[in-house]
């Protein structure tokens, strides 16, 4: 299968944004929180309020971009491929490194006293149920696996669905992305109540909407480059401003905030985040190169391993740039993100070159001679 070059750029960009999000979270976590924001948030000053809003808010497209990339490559399934064959290939691709890093995050931080033995044993005992204490970023793996499980189910429909039918699904998905705001301002709606969380559009909501959206863009969207640039720029601009302001307007410095309320507009399945993500993805589709620079291809291939390990490096650069050097927030957040990104690249590159450890770097197995595997497949 021919490599889709613009997806390499998307993956490199999204991986950096994930790290930028977590670098930002060190500037609004309440005292005692880890490298990521906890249940409560605290902004120390106006500079933190502004730059956390900008850097973190803009970066909220990262997770949906990864979802769209996966769907763009994998949906619908190849003709003749069975569900079990699809599951086996996905499991071999993502689970070994995922499980290994679950164990790493449950044990290795004891070396620098970030967790104690009791926490380590508790995390290890619960690995089959959830991610470890210090690996909150691994939450992403569970909805991703859920989408993989669902792809064989939805593929037959997508193979036969018309553009109009897919637009109908996407329309209901977009309406469902208003739910966080409806619940915030109106309480329970569309059948929700204390004994029923499954609202009317539940089955059209969540990351499944991004999956159908990715398929629609790939198969049915025949816009010119100029139209993609125009619409993409508008969606990106409006989505970015909305997402940034949703945090900034609530984040009063010096006050303790409930993080879920403060991050209401940062939920990945809100209408503004969909606009932000779709706009960015449309702009990336305008890249018509047939090959990417080697560094882009390399970063793309290593992005999974970089995502898995980045929290191990993040704290080091937080201590250097925030605690020791006390850089202003506008410079500290991107400095932390860039250095963490480079650290992760070097580490995963080294792992990928060591015989027997390529899988730990999250790198796909080398294709057999005479075959070709698209990035992320």
XYZ file of C-alpha atoms in Angstrom:
377
model
C 0.000 0.000 0.000
C 1.337 3.439 -0.942
C 2.471 5.575 1.985
C 0.194 8.548 2.698
C 2.776 11.235 3.299
C 0.624 13.973 4.803
C -0.357 11.597 7.624
C 3.301 11.484 8.671
C 3.173 15.249 9.184
C -0.084 14.942 11.129
C 1.388 12.293 13.425
C 4.582 14.298 14.088
C 2.523 17.414 14.843
C -0.003 15.621 17.063
C 2.717 13.867 19.059
C 4.339 17.211 19.859
C 0.971 18.699 20.853
C 0.361 15.854 23.327
C 3.642 16.721 25.042
C 2.803 20.441 24.921
C -0.491 19.710 26.694
C 1.272 17.882 29.496
C 3.986 20.528 29.760
C 1.210 23.112 30.221
C -0.508 21.070 32.913
C 2.452 21.661 35.218
C 1.401 25.307 35.369
C -2.153 24.808 36.602
C -2.055 21.639 38.653
C -3.036 22.127 42.277
C -0.285 21.648 44.890
C 0.578 17.966 45.268
C -0.464 16.970 41.739
C 1.824 14.951 39.448
C 3.106 16.007 36.017
C -0.496 16.143 34.842
C -3.437 18.121 36.163
C -5.438 16.526 38.962
C -9.050 16.876 40.084
C -8.397 20.472 41.156
C -6.515 23.245 39.376
C -4.783 26.424 40.492
C -3.439 29.268 38.356
C -0.721 31.201 40.160
C -0.820 34.409 38.111
C -2.087 36.093 34.956
C 0.849 34.862 32.866
C 0.060 31.244 33.721
C -3.594 31.872 32.967
C -2.861 33.320 29.523
C -0.170 30.938 28.298
C -1.731 27.763 29.657
C -4.946 28.784 27.881
C -3.125 29.396 24.600
C -0.673 26.491 24.513
C -2.894 23.861 26.082
C -6.109 25.034 24.446
C -4.659 25.049 20.930
C -3.113 21.617 21.520
C -6.430 19.950 22.365
C -6.680 18.733 18.777
C -3.874 16.218 19.445
C -5.926 13.218 20.587
C -8.655 13.563 17.914
C -5.956 13.922 15.250
C -4.497 10.569 16.297
C -7.978 9.036 16.155
C -8.546 10.430 12.664
C -5.166 9.175 11.434
C -5.933 5.644 12.642
C -9.381 5.702 11.060
C -8.049 7.188 7.819
C -5.640 4.276 7.483
C -7.744 1.399 8.765
C -11.380 2.065 7.845
C -12.960 0.166 6.271
C -11.083 -3.083 6.728
C -9.321 -4.600 3.759
C -11.581 -6.696 1.584
C -11.402 -10.335 2.608
C -9.850 -9.620 5.994
C -11.667 -11.236 8.925
C -12.333 -9.540 12.236
C -9.968 -11.923 14.013
C -7.190 -11.172 11.529
C -7.744 -7.458 12.048
C -7.715 -7.810 15.855
C -4.582 -9.948 15.758
C -2.702 -7.422 13.677
C -3.775 -4.504 15.881
C -2.887 -6.412 19.062
C 0.595 -7.256 17.824
C 1.078 -3.641 16.778
C 0.118 -1.862 20.014
C -0.273 -4.179 23.001
C 3.301 -5.372 23.746
C 4.704 -1.846 24.138
C 1.564 -0.666 25.939
C 1.731 -3.443 28.539
C 5.493 -2.987 28.960
C 5.121 0.725 29.696
C 2.274 0.023 32.122
C 4.749 -2.082 34.105
C 7.506 0.525 33.691
C 5.333 3.337 35.066
C 4.325 1.089 37.971
C 7.899 0.321 39.016
C 10.684 2.491 37.566
C 9.620 5.796 39.252
C 10.487 4.168 42.588
C 14.142 4.736 41.620
C 13.736 8.511 42.089
C 11.137 8.230 44.889
C 8.218 9.489 42.830
C 6.145 6.545 44.049
C 6.593 4.227 47.020
C 6.430 0.445 47.140
C 2.793 0.387 48.246
C 1.747 2.518 45.269
C 3.804 0.342 42.964
C 2.179 -2.861 44.211
C -1.290 -1.330 43.978
C -0.664 -0.182 40.408
C 0.685 -3.588 39.391
C -2.284 -5.369 40.946
C -4.708 -3.185 38.950
C -3.017 -3.238 35.549
C -5.758 -5.343 34.014
C -8.289 -2.713 35.123
C -6.677 0.665 34.467
C -3.539 2.703 33.865
C -0.958 3.292 36.659
C -0.959 6.313 38.971
C 1.785 8.159 37.074
C 0.605 7.200 33.586
C -2.615 9.120 33.221
C -1.779 9.768 29.583
C -2.367 6.080 28.868
C -6.115 6.685 29.193
C -5.963 7.295 25.432
C -5.191 3.646 24.764
C -8.572 2.453 26.015
C -10.795 4.452 23.620
C -8.304 3.684 20.832
C -8.610 -0.052 21.519
C -12.379 0.388 21.664
C -12.357 1.923 18.186
C -10.225 -0.955 16.921
C -12.743 -3.410 18.348
C -15.548 -1.585 16.580
C -13.912 -1.197 13.156
C -14.881 -4.698 11.912
C -18.463 -3.962 12.966
C -18.818 -0.608 11.232
C -16.699 -1.410 8.166
C -19.494 -3.217 6.231
C -21.745 -0.182 6.626
C -19.048 2.289 5.598
C -18.253 0.196 2.547
C -21.831 0.599 1.300
C -22.855 3.944 2.841
C -23.495 6.895 0.561
C -22.031 10.323 1.226
C -25.472 11.518 2.324
C -25.836 8.692 4.829
C -22.433 9.437 6.294
C -23.279 13.144 6.522
C -26.410 12.187 8.470
C -24.299 10.226 10.956
C -21.778 13.060 11.235
C -24.592 15.582 11.786
C -25.896 13.587 14.756
C -22.332 13.266 16.055
C -21.906 17.057 15.868
C -25.147 17.589 17.788
C -23.903 15.146 20.436
C -20.758 17.259 20.886
C -22.998 19.943 22.401
C -23.807 17.633 25.323
C -21.085 18.934 27.692
C -22.479 22.450 27.325
C -26.110 21.345 27.537
C -25.389 19.389 30.727
C -23.479 22.324 32.198
C -26.235 24.871 31.654
C -29.419 22.765 31.580
C -28.612 19.631 33.574
C -29.908 16.271 32.338
C -31.273 16.303 28.782
C -32.582 13.849 26.196
C -33.430 11.058 28.599
C -30.542 11.484 31.040
C -31.386 11.089 34.709
C -29.748 9.645 37.791
C -30.536 6.073 36.670
C -29.813 6.537 32.938
C -26.673 8.112 31.461
C -27.461 6.978 27.904
C -28.945 10.053 26.236
C -30.745 10.023 22.887
C -27.579 10.450 20.787
C -25.296 8.278 22.922
C -24.662 5.819 20.090
C -23.631 8.604 17.718
C -21.311 10.282 20.215
C -17.708 9.906 21.260
C -14.675 9.041 19.173
C -16.722 6.951 16.752
C -17.770 10.251 15.206
C -14.139 11.031 14.345
C -13.841 7.605 12.737
C -16.775 8.249 10.389
C -15.558 11.801 9.768
C -12.134 10.497 8.701
C -13.734 8.034 6.292
C -15.956 10.741 4.844
C -12.989 13.049 4.220
C -10.989 10.263 2.588
C -13.735 8.819 0.384
C -16.339 11.489 -0.266
C -14.731 14.912 0.150
C -13.618 16.086 -3.307
C -12.809 19.706 -2.455
C -9.993 21.523 -4.197
C -6.846 22.476 -2.310
C -8.006 26.106 -2.225
C -11.355 25.197 -0.652
C -9.683 22.894 1.890
C -7.294 25.704 2.801
C -10.115 28.226 3.192
C -12.542 26.052 5.144
C -9.730 24.476 7.163
C -8.345 27.867 8.182
C -11.775 29.135 9.254
C -12.556 26.005 11.282
C -9.101 26.021 12.846
C -9.314 29.698 13.762
C -12.816 29.596 15.226
C -12.163 26.314 17.025
C -8.881 27.568 18.489
C -10.334 30.847 19.782
C -13.353 29.080 21.283
C -11.233 26.381 22.933
C -8.699 28.853 24.336
C -11.334 31.255 25.680
C -13.375 28.445 27.264
C -10.507 27.971 29.720
C -9.220 31.530 29.974
C -12.542 33.073 30.948
C -12.968 30.651 33.865
C -9.375 30.383 35.084
C -9.254 33.102 37.731
C -5.726 33.217 39.230
C -5.412 32.573 42.937
C -8.576 30.468 43.151
C -8.931 26.695 43.385
C -10.971 25.297 40.480
C -12.587 21.937 39.799
C -10.637 20.696 36.790
C -13.592 19.059 34.942
C -15.484 22.369 35.057
C -12.435 24.428 34.098
C -11.671 22.085 31.191
C -15.262 21.845 29.957
C -14.390 23.248 26.534
C -11.264 21.096 26.369
C -13.143 17.822 26.181
C -12.123 16.114 22.966
C -15.694 15.523 21.834
C -16.962 19.092 22.137
C -18.095 20.994 19.063
C -15.205 23.482 19.306
C -12.614 20.710 19.527
C -14.164 19.009 16.487
C -13.892 22.289 14.572
C -10.283 22.761 15.676
C -9.329 19.208 14.727
C -11.186 19.117 11.415
C -9.719 22.444 10.370
C -6.175 21.308 11.103
C -6.673 17.966 9.349
C -8.092 19.623 6.226
C -5.019 21.854 6.075
C -2.734 18.830 6.345
C -4.570 17.124 3.466
C -3.324 19.962 1.250
C 0.201 18.531 1.500
C 0.641 16.785 -1.830
C 4.233 15.604 -1.507
C 4.951 12.032 -2.537
C 7.803 11.668 -0.047
C 8.581 13.244 3.301
C 11.978 14.293 4.651
C 13.678 11.436 6.476
C 13.346 13.158 9.850
C 9.557 13.436 9.388
C 9.224 9.775 8.426
C 11.433 8.804 11.340
C 9.488 10.862 13.884
C 6.226 9.511 12.495
C 7.354 5.893 12.814
C 8.568 6.483 16.363
C 5.631 8.612 17.543
C 3.837 5.772 19.338
C 6.858 4.957 21.482
C 7.472 8.671 22.079
C 3.919 9.067 23.319
C 4.217 6.050 25.611
C 7.422 7.222 27.315
C 7.170 11.012 27.347
C 5.949 11.373 30.935
C 9.169 9.673 32.093
C 11.155 12.599 30.647
C 8.728 15.445 31.213
C 9.386 15.913 34.946
C 13.126 16.354 34.347
C 12.610 19.339 32.081
C 9.912 20.799 34.338
C 12.441 20.870 37.173
C 15.067 22.469 34.934
C 13.006 25.138 33.187
C 10.248 25.857 35.710
C 11.764 25.137 39.115
C 15.511 25.790 38.688
C 15.755 28.331 35.866
C 12.338 29.884 36.597
C 11.766 30.776 32.956
C 8.671 32.900 32.274
C 5.670 30.749 31.424
C 5.590 31.866 27.787
C 9.050 30.335 27.300
C 9.020 27.534 29.876
C 6.098 25.559 28.439
C 7.476 25.246 24.876
C 11.015 24.671 26.216
C 9.790 21.763 28.338
C 7.821 20.349 25.402
C 10.647 20.651 22.853
C 13.298 19.088 25.117
C 10.953 16.261 26.133
C 10.116 15.644 22.478
C 13.789 15.459 21.521
C 14.582 13.213 24.499
C 11.826 10.829 23.498
C 12.962 10.797 19.880
C 16.545 9.922 20.810
C 15.441 7.259 23.314
C 12.984 5.566 20.947
C 15.474 5.756 18.077
C 18.093 3.977 20.182
C 15.586 1.331 21.271
C 14.501 0.768 17.677
C 18.105 0.016 16.684
C 18.722 -2.549 19.430
C 17.972 -6.114 18.297
C 14.948 -7.459 20.131
C 13.788 -4.061 21.473
C 12.183 -2.594 18.366
C 8.767 -3.514 19.753
C 9.441 -1.520 22.958
C 9.994 1.583 20.844
C 6.437 1.105 19.556
C 7.707 0.579 16.023
C 5.795 -1.605 13.594
C 7.532 -4.841 12.555
C 9.659 -4.497 9.451
C 7.631 -5.412 6.343
C 8.513 -8.606 4.588
C 10.569 -8.322 1.454
C 8.412 -7.286 -1.451
C 5.615 -5.852 0.727
C 4.831 -2.340 1.859
C 3.202 -1.245 5.084
C 1.709 2.248 5.341
C 2.657 4.380 8.314
C 0.603 3.481 11.341
C -0.852 0.339 9.838
